[in-house]
Amino acid sequence: MSTQQKPDPNRDAPILWARNLVKRFGRVTAIDHCDFELYPGEILAVIGDNGAGKSTLIKALSGAVSPDEGEIHLDGRKVQFSSPLDARKHGIETVYQTLAMSPALSIADNMFMGRELRKPGFAGTWLRKLDHARMAQIAREKLTELGIMTIQNINQPVETLSGGQRQGVAVARAAAFGSKVVIMDEPTAALGVKESRKVLELIQEVRDRGIPIILISHNMPHVFEVADRVHVHRLGRRLCVIDPRQHSMSDAVAYMTGAKVPDEAPAEVAEPA
Amino acid sequence: MTTRHTTAEEYERDLTGAPSSQAEFEERRSPIQRVQHLLHTTPSLVPLFVLLVSVAGFGLLVGANFFSAFALTLILKQVAVTGIVGAAQSLVILTAGIELSVGAIMVISTVIMGQFTFTYGIPAPLSVLAGLGFGALIGFINGNLVARVKLPPFIVTLGMWQIVLAANYLYSGNETIGSDQITTSAPTLQVFGGTMQIGGAVLSYGAIMMVVLVLVLAYVLRHTAWGRHVYAVGDDPAAAELAGVKVKRVLVSVYTLSGLICAIGGWVLIGRIGAISPNSGQFENINSITATVIGGISLFGGRGSILGMMFGALIVGVFTLGLNMYGTDPQWTYLLIGMLIILAVAVDQWIRKVAA
């Protein structure tokens, strides 16, 4: 195995880790004996070329795909997710690239989709009445905490929001319910410069609140701006984990494209392939 | 907002230079946009407005007779069955489906209620339950074919329409059970034909059933998790699934409930026409779609309100009675209703543009 690890003795135990994950689709091996660690309170970026298998790795961690081999441990316990819902119940929230929101429904409706709060007492128990007021209040609090209250009306439909605001709501939803880990898949891919900036702030805000984040992104400047560590994925497995403060973006691109091998001392910068 | 970050990391210093006002919600609305936005949030306003205008219009055209409590409650009575079946249709259309077998389910339920009572001698209340259960069962089958076998709703219900209608004729032997026979030996079947008189208004129990059913469904759709899930599934099933909605279960429950409501419509139909005929209610599938569409429920799913559907059914009723009282060729009704359908969908498309 060419996987190079940099164990940090000062760290706590990883909150989420995986060993020897394998996933095959027919004759294609999408992840090939891959290891993975996420430590408490960090932003871990996962980068890799198209087809490197990073999205399959993320799907395995978020429950969308079940690995053929290997094991995943969350918070010191071995876990096996049968679905994204299952992973969610364990405290892993995913912000999908598509955001997974219902455009015609309100912000509050979307934030509580699938985990609505019912009114206490007779109305809630027997008439199954939702507590719209409380859900709106919590939604507003969550958005305010993350500093995205440029949204005036929590009951306005999501489709009336800008792309950045929608992303903000999706992040707020994940942060509100993701008790252990938040996974973000290309959160800035569809956004403009200003909105990306806002979302990057949000990601750091969530991290500062103590929730570790797995960030999947193709955008190197964004990765290097917010990540504490960068997991470089290549040919179905982890090639190395680099510290963005000690490596350049060119290094990262060189590693992930195979132009450079991380075992060598990263003194000189190789040309990206 | 940018001063929130106090950690001394290099990259965050740049953030203070970034403008803090991104992604603001701009308040720049012309009166037309305000109307568009209002309709977007309250979709039943259009059919309500059209309903009021058409009542007023026919009042002017036909004269004071049209405003009489009797005439207005007659409309309610006439649209009761369409309104109930339309409620079933609305639920399915909210999930971005279509239910072509509503009329057939309704008719076969009436036939089962009748045959069970008169051929097998089962007590009428039990026969009614059997009819309701059978309606729900067909809906359940439709729901599973749509949600689990993943067939398009149009195809599933088109096929089911033929199957159920044929089964209805085969089972009943194309035989009508007469009104007198029902009245003397099984009045339970006709219970919705009963009326109550309040002044000049004659409210049939069928009409009351329609209003109550629509109000209950409006509550359920607005105020329960299941209701919100119905909208979410119609809006974007993939997103709903990822957000934690059990999409298949919601779809099956919607079609099952829809089948049950059709059977209730059948029960009301017996009260309305008195007899049980396998030939009745032939056009209820089209009528229910008409009411739903005129009521502003989007055929693309996820938008609209069931109250709008009821207003839509009432609009059709007002046109039918109004033109009848005015004494024109009834074809004018169909012509105008046809125009209303196209207009309603055009308005729906316009409202959707609020999203863009």
XYZ file of C-alpha atoms in Angstrom:
629
model
C 0.000 0.000 0.000
C 1.325 3.333 -0.960
C -0.920 5.146 1.459
C 1.098 7.568 3.399
C -0.165 8.604 6.782
C 0.922 11.357 9.030
C -0.193 10.418 12.492
C -0.403 13.410 14.767
C 0.217 12.465 18.391
C -1.464 15.624 19.621
C -4.783 14.740 18.107
C -7.750 13.085 19.712
C -9.049 9.863 18.337
C -10.731 10.309 14.959
C -14.492 10.788 15.216
C -15.071 9.020 11.918
C -12.647 6.585 10.393
C -12.629 3.823 7.833
C -10.240 1.008 7.051
C -9.770 -0.986 3.894
C -12.944 0.101 2.223
C -13.612 -1.645 -1.074
C -16.472 -1.010 -3.451
C -16.765 -2.621 -6.842
C -19.296 -1.833 -9.532
C -19.132 -4.782 -11.910
C -15.523 -4.926 -13.067
C -14.743 -1.413 -11.936
C -13.222 -1.025 -8.492
C -14.396 2.418 -7.414
C -12.680 2.328 -4.034
C -9.758 0.045 -3.537
C -8.711 -0.643 0.074
C -9.159 2.944 1.061
C -8.488 4.416 4.505
C -10.032 7.549 5.862
C -9.946 9.605 9.052
C -11.839 12.645 10.216
C -10.804 14.276 13.487
C -13.039 16.284 15.814
C -13.336 19.973 15.028
C -11.591 19.949 11.695
C -12.428 20.688 8.106
C -11.089 17.843 6.013
C -11.103 18.471 2.299
C -11.285 15.492 -0.023
C -9.829 16.172 -3.437
C -9.191 13.922 -6.390
C -9.455 13.810 -10.143
C -12.666 12.792 -11.834
C -13.069 9.040 -11.536
C -10.679 8.784 -8.576
C -13.527 7.365 -6.518
C -13.954 10.204 -4.068
C -17.677 10.450 -4.532
C -18.043 6.707 -3.929
C -15.982 7.087 -0.764
C -18.231 9.898 0.396
C -21.323 7.895 -0.480
C -20.011 5.027 1.612
C -19.539 7.401 4.544
C -22.976 8.987 4.121
C -24.792 5.695 3.702
C -25.737 6.062 0.035
C -23.510 3.119 -0.918
C -22.633 0.123 1.201
C -19.020 -0.992 0.858
C -18.170 -4.581 -0.157
C -15.297 -4.808 2.286
C -13.807 -2.810 5.119
C -15.265 -1.130 8.132
C -16.415 2.296 9.242
C -16.239 3.529 12.826
C -18.142 6.519 14.138
C -17.430 7.915 17.569
C -15.631 4.756 18.694
C -18.279 2.353 17.465
C -18.438 0.259 14.351
C -21.301 1.309 12.116
C -22.997 0.000 9.008
C -25.314 2.360 7.206
C -28.095 0.914 5.116
C -29.279 4.272 3.746
C -28.599 8.009 3.995
C -31.464 8.132 6.498
C -29.655 5.588 8.613
C -26.466 7.645 8.548
C -28.503 10.675 9.464
C -29.876 8.928 12.510
C -26.262 8.409 13.588
C -25.630 12.145 13.329
C -24.047 12.368 9.873
C -25.712 15.038 7.757
C -24.957 15.552 4.100
C -25.379 18.730 2.085
C -25.906 17.374 -1.397
C -24.768 19.161 -4.470
C -28.409 19.274 -5.555
C -29.286 20.587 -2.057
C -32.262 18.218 -1.715
C -34.829 20.945 -1.147
C -38.410 21.267 -2.280
C -38.555 24.578 -4.138
C -42.248 25.276 -3.571
C -42.086 24.702 0.175
C -40.966 27.226 2.744
C -37.568 27.507 4.372
C -38.968 26.186 7.643
C -40.743 23.308 5.887
C -37.530 22.355 4.153
C -35.375 22.549 7.245
C -37.692 20.199 9.098
C -38.534 17.904 6.185
C -38.709 14.352 7.474
C -38.335 15.393 11.125
C -41.225 17.742 11.683
C -42.175 18.842 15.171
C -45.710 18.277 16.330
C -47.646 20.399 18.766
C -47.763 19.109 22.313
C -50.958 17.700 23.758
C -54.155 16.675 22.026
C -53.595 18.617 18.775
C -50.206 17.027 18.224
C -50.920 13.537 19.435
C -54.373 13.001 18.009
C -54.727 15.544 15.235
C -51.056 15.165 14.269
C -50.883 18.954 14.101
C -47.488 20.409 13.262
C -45.998 23.126 15.412
C -45.385 25.610 12.601
C -44.575 28.425 15.009
C -41.879 26.505 16.844
C -40.316 25.153 13.662
C -40.227 28.669 12.198
C -38.652 29.982 15.379
C -35.953 27.302 15.454
C -35.271 27.741 11.750
C -34.887 31.478 12.286
C -32.546 30.909 15.227
C -30.379 28.523 13.232
C -30.122 30.912 10.326
C -29.324 33.793 12.660
C -26.653 31.799 14.469
C -24.934 31.179 11.175
C -25.329 34.802 10.173
C -27.640 34.267 7.208
C -30.621 36.291 8.312
C -30.762 38.452 5.247
C -33.784 36.239 4.714
C -36.713 38.207 6.098
C -39.472 35.689 5.951
C -38.862 32.175 7.127
C -42.078 31.112 5.407
C -41.073 32.217 1.956
C -40.672 29.410 -0.560
C -37.124 28.251 -1.152
C -37.459 28.909 -4.883
C -37.630 32.648 -4.197
C -34.124 32.558 -2.673
C -30.873 33.139 -4.495
C -28.460 30.265 -5.036
C -26.280 31.350 -2.124
C -29.232 31.675 0.215
C -30.452 28.214 -0.730
C -27.015 26.814 -0.045
C -27.087 28.688 3.240
C -30.386 27.090 4.210
C -29.080 23.643 3.258
C -25.950 24.191 5.351
C -28.013 25.497 8.252
C -30.225 22.422 8.066
C -27.211 20.121 8.164
C -25.571 22.085 10.961
C -28.761 22.127 12.984
C -29.221 18.375 12.893
C -25.751 16.986 12.158
C -24.641 16.234 15.662
C -21.412 14.439 14.693
C -20.347 15.066 11.122
C -21.417 17.288 8.250
C -20.522 16.249 4.714
C -20.607 18.936 2.022
C -20.494 17.949 -1.610
C -19.236 20.743 -3.863
C -20.981 23.487 -1.885
C -19.550 26.305 -3.970
C -19.714 24.676 -7.400
C -22.855 26.478 -8.544
C -22.186 29.815 -6.875
C -20.744 33.144 -7.843
C -17.769 34.766 -6.162
C -19.647 36.648 -3.460
C -21.960 33.779 -2.654
C -19.048 31.335 -2.494
C -17.361 33.637 -0.010
C -20.475 33.585 2.126
C -20.693 29.804 2.029
C -17.009 29.468 2.947
C -17.665 31.661 5.964
C -20.574 29.436 6.836
C -18.449 26.317 6.641
C -15.944 27.828 9.051
C -18.745 28.966 11.294
C -20.068 25.417 11.491
C -16.571 24.093 12.225
C -16.111 26.738 14.931
C -19.270 25.434 16.529
C -17.469 22.140 16.976
C -18.892 20.043 14.147
C -16.240 18.450 11.934
C -16.781 18.815 8.211
C -15.871 16.741 5.190
C -15.623 19.076 2.230
C -15.565 17.697 -1.292
C -14.474 20.299 -3.780
C -12.696 20.822 -7.065
C -11.976 24.405 -6.247
C -8.360 24.480 -4.986
C -8.388 28.065 -3.698
C -11.474 27.277 -1.642
C -9.991 24.026 -0.351
C -6.760 25.706 0.646
C -8.603 28.574 2.238
C -10.736 26.596 4.656
C -9.349 23.077 5.033
C -7.298 22.001 8.030
C -6.133 18.885 6.230
C -6.464 17.720 2.656
C -7.137 14.093 1.805
C -5.809 13.433 -1.702
C -7.657 10.631 -3.447
C -6.175 8.839 -6.411
C -7.040 5.611 -8.209
C -9.586 4.519 -5.662
C -7.559 5.037 -2.546
C -6.046 7.678 -0.313
C -2.751 8.759 -1.781
C -1.787 11.032 1.091
C -3.056 13.608 3.526
C -1.368 16.971 3.267
C -1.316 20.064 5.397
C -2.494 22.988 3.269
C -0.174 25.342 5.148
C 2.887 23.358 4.144
C 1.956 22.437 0.601
C 1.030 24.523 -2.386
C -1.997 24.099 -4.565
C 0.319 22.955 -7.331
C 1.568 20.164 -5.059
C -1.963 19.042 -4.422
C -2.855 19.075 -8.099
C 0.362 17.242 -8.932
C -0.382 14.529 -6.365
C -3.934 14.023 -7.414
C -3.132 13.821 -11.092
C -0.121 11.578 -10.562
C 2.435 14.084 -11.835
C 4.229 13.832 -8.551
C 4.558 11.148 -5.899
C 4.135 12.339 -2.338
C 6.818 9.998 -0.938
C 9.423 12.341 -2.339
C 10.258 15.352 -0.276
C 7.908 18.078 -1.508
C 10.693 20.582 -2.045
C 10.247 21.349 -5.695
C 6.992 22.015 -7.386
C 6.122 19.705 -10.223
C 4.174 20.851 -13.221
C 0.575 19.691 -13.165
C -0.092 17.116 -15.811
C -20.958 40.057 9.926
C -17.375 39.723 8.763
C -15.968 40.750 12.111
C -17.355 37.622 13.677
C -14.189 35.704 12.894
C -11.565 36.456 15.447
C -9.179 33.587 14.863
C -5.889 34.843 13.598
C -5.604 32.594 10.615
C -4.109 34.089 7.561
C -6.931 33.561 5.140
C -9.569 35.014 7.385
C -7.917 38.406 7.319
C -9.003 38.746 3.730
C -12.588 38.205 4.679
C -12.799 41.584 6.402
C -12.262 43.191 3.040
C -15.111 41.295 1.424
C -18.430 43.059 1.194
C -20.884 41.694 3.695
C -23.961 42.223 1.605
C -24.235 39.166 -0.576
C -27.283 37.286 -1.523
C -29.665 39.909 -0.272
C -33.320 39.531 -0.999
C -34.174 42.497 -3.100
C -37.389 44.366 -2.480
C -38.273 45.639 -5.907
C -41.780 44.671 -6.748
C -44.198 46.213 -9.150
C -47.913 45.805 -8.374
C -48.105 42.953 -10.903
C -45.245 41.162 -9.212
C -46.999 41.597 -5.901
C -50.085 39.929 -7.315
C -47.914 37.178 -8.750
C -46.273 36.663 -5.392
C -49.571 36.643 -3.520
C -50.948 34.018 -5.895
C -47.771 32.040 -5.445
C -48.322 31.850 -1.717
C -52.132 31.520 -1.845
C -52.949 29.597 -5.013
C -56.658 29.171 -4.267
C -57.292 32.912 -4.677
C -57.615 32.710 -8.460
C -60.425 30.134 -8.536
C -62.134 31.908 -5.634
C -62.032 35.159 -7.580
C -63.296 33.483 -10.759
C -66.059 31.811 -8.747
C -67.248 35.085 -7.229
C -67.112 36.865 -10.589
C -69.038 34.098 -12.336
C -71.707 34.018 -9.617
C -72.074 37.789 -9.927
C -72.022 37.574 -13.726
C -74.743 34.970 -13.941
C -76.699 36.853 -11.314
C -76.769 39.849 -13.648
C -77.494 37.675 -16.665
C -80.184 35.452 -15.212
C -81.652 37.759 -12.620
C -82.370 37.460 -8.938
C -83.442 33.833 -9.246
C -79.830 32.864 -9.521
C -78.994 34.393 -6.151
C -81.697 32.454 -4.372
C -80.558 30.162 -1.622
C -82.237 27.357 -3.499
C -80.248 27.883 -6.699
C -76.956 28.255 -4.886
C -77.469 25.154 -2.782
C -78.594 23.307 -5.896
C -75.151 24.006 -7.345
C -73.557 22.566 -4.218
C -75.709 19.470 -4.525
C -74.842 19.049 -8.185
C -71.099 19.314 -7.697
C -70.904 17.142 -4.568
C -69.785 13.986 -6.379
C -67.357 15.837 -8.643
C -65.965 17.678 -5.628
C -65.359 14.481 -3.698
C -63.804 12.634 -6.620
C -61.887 15.835 -7.366
C -60.414 15.675 -3.857
C -59.110 12.203 -4.666
C -57.770 13.500 -7.966
C -56.132 16.497 -6.263
C -54.151 14.320 -3.876
C -52.710 12.325 -6.766
C -52.040 15.380 -8.914
C -50.228 17.049 -5.996
C -47.726 14.177 -6.197
C -47.256 14.994 -9.913
C -49.359 11.993 -10.908
C -52.738 11.627 -12.554
C -55.589 9.315 -11.631
C -57.701 8.286 -14.634
C -59.454 5.449 -12.825
C -61.267 7.618 -10.244
C -64.628 7.358 -12.014
C -64.309 3.615 -12.501
C -63.341 3.057 -8.848
C -66.318 5.137 -7.793
C -68.760 3.157 -9.937
C -67.477 -0.276 -8.993
C -67.735 0.716 -5.331
C -71.416 1.543 -5.795
C -71.960 -1.743 -7.603
C -70.245 -3.669 -4.793
C -72.342 -1.891 -2.181
C -75.474 -2.789 -4.143
C -74.600 -6.361 -5.051
C -73.401 -7.218 -1.556
C -76.647 -5.902 -0.101
C -79.130 -7.290 -2.616
C -77.435 -10.396 -4.037
C -75.659 -11.694 -0.943
C -78.034 -10.248 1.628
C -75.251 -8.652 3.647
C -76.442 -5.810 5.913
C -76.137 -2.492 4.090
C -73.617 -0.878 6.478
C -71.268 -3.839 6.004
C -71.734 -3.671 2.250
C -70.827 -0.002 2.369
C -67.659 -0.874 4.268
C -66.864 -3.530 1.675
C -67.304 -0.974 -1.102
C -65.070 1.537 0.670
C -62.461 -1.147 1.317
C -62.516 -2.241 -2.318
C -61.967 1.335 -3.485
C -58.997 1.643 -1.130
C -57.653 -1.701 -2.382
C -57.640 -0.584 -6.021
C -55.943 2.619 -4.975
C -53.383 0.572 -3.060
C -52.653 -1.483 -6.182
C -52.309 1.687 -8.271
C -49.985 3.153 -5.649
C -47.726 0.132 -5.605
C -47.552 -0.001 -9.388
C -46.553 3.667 -9.425
C -44.222 3.742 -6.424
C -42.585 0.326 -6.430
C -42.886 -1.003 -9.987
C -42.165 2.582 -11.105
C -44.688 2.724 -13.916
C -45.934 6.143 -15.035
C -49.176 7.076 -13.216
C -50.847 7.879 -16.523
C -50.301 4.341 -17.810
C -51.152 2.600 -14.541
C -54.434 4.425 -14.108
C -55.307 4.255 -17.814
C -54.997 0.484 -17.590
C -56.793 0.330 -14.261
C -59.627 2.445 -15.631
C -60.295 -0.157 -18.352
C -59.838 -3.112 -16.014
C -62.113 -1.763 -13.313
C -64.758 -0.584 -15.748
C -64.848 -3.968 -17.479
C -64.924 -5.774 -14.142
C -67.758 -3.481 -13.130
C -69.895 -4.531 -16.121
C -68.962 -8.204 -15.862
C -69.675 -8.354 -12.136
C -72.940 -6.420 -12.227
C -74.186 -8.128 -15.373
C -74.952 -4.590 -16.535
C -77.892 -4.577 -14.168
C -79.322 -1.505 -12.464
C -80.651 -1.690 -8.926
C -83.740 0.482 -8.770
C -84.216 3.419 -6.498
C -87.420 2.074 -4.902
C -85.791 -1.207 -4.020
C -82.956 0.607 -2.232
C -85.289 2.984 -0.407
C -87.431 0.175 0.980
C -84.780 -2.346 1.983
C -81.428 -0.574 2.315
C -81.818 3.165 3.008
C -78.233 3.314 4.374
C -77.031 3.303 0.777
C -79.008 6.447 0.021
C -78.140 8.306 3.192
C -76.304 11.080 1.311
C -79.402 11.819 -0.717
C -81.002 13.233 2.418
C -81.326 16.972 2.772
C -81.683 19.521 5.468
C -83.614 22.687 5.036
C -82.301 25.979 6.344
C -84.657 28.705 5.156
C -84.731 28.481 1.381
C -81.445 26.622 1.293
C -81.669 22.910 0.721
C -78.390 21.334 1.755
C -77.935 17.737 0.723
C -75.861 15.520 2.989
C -73.710 14.752 -0.039
C -72.809 18.445 -0.386
C -72.044 18.643 3.327
C -69.871 15.556 2.966
C -67.932 17.225 0.162
C -67.315 20.403 2.152
C -66.305 18.496 5.285
C -64.006 16.182 3.343
C -62.301 19.079 1.577
C -61.838 20.976 4.853
C -60.374 17.909 6.569
C -57.986 17.310 3.670
C -57.013 20.984 3.638
C -56.101 20.656 7.311
C -54.180 17.425 6.770
C -52.238 18.810 3.812
C -51.338 22.013 5.586
C -50.859 20.946 9.176
C -49.515 17.418 9.255
C -46.129 16.017 8.329
C -47.791 13.640 5.880
C -49.379 16.609 4.093
C -46.073 18.427 3.760
C -44.527 15.216 2.454
C -47.210 14.945 -0.241
C -46.174 18.388 -1.495
C -42.467 17.579 -1.233
C -42.881 14.359 -3.202
C -44.783 16.194 -5.932
C -42.247 18.988 -6.023
C -39.089 16.906 -6.364
C -39.171 13.249 -5.322
C -35.390 12.831 -5.401
C -34.877 15.831 -3.133
C -37.646 14.658 -0.813
C -36.055 11.229 -0.515
C -32.647 12.714 0.337
C -34.269 15.055 2.839
C -35.722 12.101 4.687
C -39.184 11.554 3.216
C -40.216 7.962 2.608
C -41.341 8.695 -0.925
C -42.711 5.244 -1.798
C -44.754 5.043 1.354
C -46.193 8.515 0.742
C -47.143 7.617 -2.837
C -48.830 4.359 -1.845
C -50.751 6.121 0.931
C -51.864 8.880 -1.448
C -53.235 6.453 -4.051
C -54.874 4.314 -1.376
C -56.557 7.301 0.236
C -57.569 8.486 -3.201
C -59.238 5.121 -3.885
C -61.059 5.315 -0.564
C -62.286 8.835 -1.308
C -63.551 7.677 -4.725
C -65.563 4.970 -2.973
C -67.008 7.610 -0.624
C -67.863 9.527 -3.801
C -69.653 6.392 -4.981
C -71.704 6.246 -1.801
C -72.667 9.905 -2.271
C -73.490 9.144 -5.920
C -76.048 6.516 -4.854
C -77.723 9.164 -2.735
C -77.622 11.646 -5.581
C -79.201 9.456 -8.282
C -81.059 7.088 -5.978
C -80.286 3.989 -8.016
C -77.143 1.941 -8.540
C -76.161 1.733 -12.162
C -72.908 0.439 -13.637
C -73.348 3.090 -16.338
C -73.336 6.053 -13.995
C -70.525 8.502 -13.412
C -68.861 7.893 -16.777
C -67.352 11.345 -16.952
C -66.202 11.766 -13.380
C -62.551 11.162 -14.236
C -62.576 14.043 -16.714
C -64.770 16.197 -14.451
C -62.432 15.691 -11.529
C -59.380 16.645 -13.585
C -61.259 19.720 -14.826
C -62.129 20.798 -11.281
C -58.559 20.230 -10.132
C -57.009 22.177 -12.986
C -59.467 25.075 -12.848
C -58.866 25.051 -9.110
C -55.257 25.961 -9.730
C -53.561 22.713 -8.736
C -50.500 22.316 -10.893
C -50.386 19.206 -13.074
C -46.632 19.239 -12.503
C -47.185 18.502 -8.838
C -46.351 20.114 -5.534
C -48.440 23.239 -5.915
C -51.998 24.252 -5.315
C -54.599 23.823 -2.646
C -57.487 21.461 -2.304
C -59.796 24.375 -1.476
C -58.986 25.659 -4.947
C -60.196 22.342 -6.372
C -63.533 22.809 -4.590
C -63.825 26.321 -6.005
C -62.983 24.826 -9.394
C -65.798 22.296 -9.078
C -68.168 25.061 -8.015
C -67.169 27.218 -10.997
C -68.169 24.370 -13.308
C -71.417 24.013 -11.362
C -72.153 27.747 -11.610
C -71.566 27.751 -15.368
C -73.714 24.677 -15.863
C -76.665 25.934 -13.845
C -76.278 29.542 -14.949
C -76.282 28.744 -18.656
C -79.083 26.279 -18.102
C -81.213 28.920 -16.386
C -80.304 31.405 -19.106
C -81.615 28.875 -21.569
C -78.770 28.432 -24.035
C -77.441 25.356 -25.716
C -75.531 23.347 -23.077
C -72.605 23.132 -25.498
C -71.782 26.681 -24.438
C -70.949 25.284 -21.016
C -68.372 22.913 -22.416
C -66.945 25.618 -24.636
C -66.481 28.022 -21.740
C -65.152 25.332 -19.398
C -62.631 24.374 -22.059
C -61.428 27.956 -22.216
C -61.221 28.115 -18.426
C -59.031 24.999 -18.329
C -56.527 26.470 -20.739
C -56.594 29.802 -18.932
C -56.035 28.117 -15.568
C -52.944 26.291 -16.781
C -51.628 29.503 -18.345
C -52.034 31.235 -14.978
C -50.255 28.348 -13.273
C -47.284 28.730 -15.613
C -47.204 32.452 -14.936
C -47.250 31.932 -11.175
C -44.403 29.476 -11.458
C -42.248 32.185 -13.009
C -41.971 33.736 -9.564
C -39.370 31.068 -9.028
C -37.125 32.223 -11.840
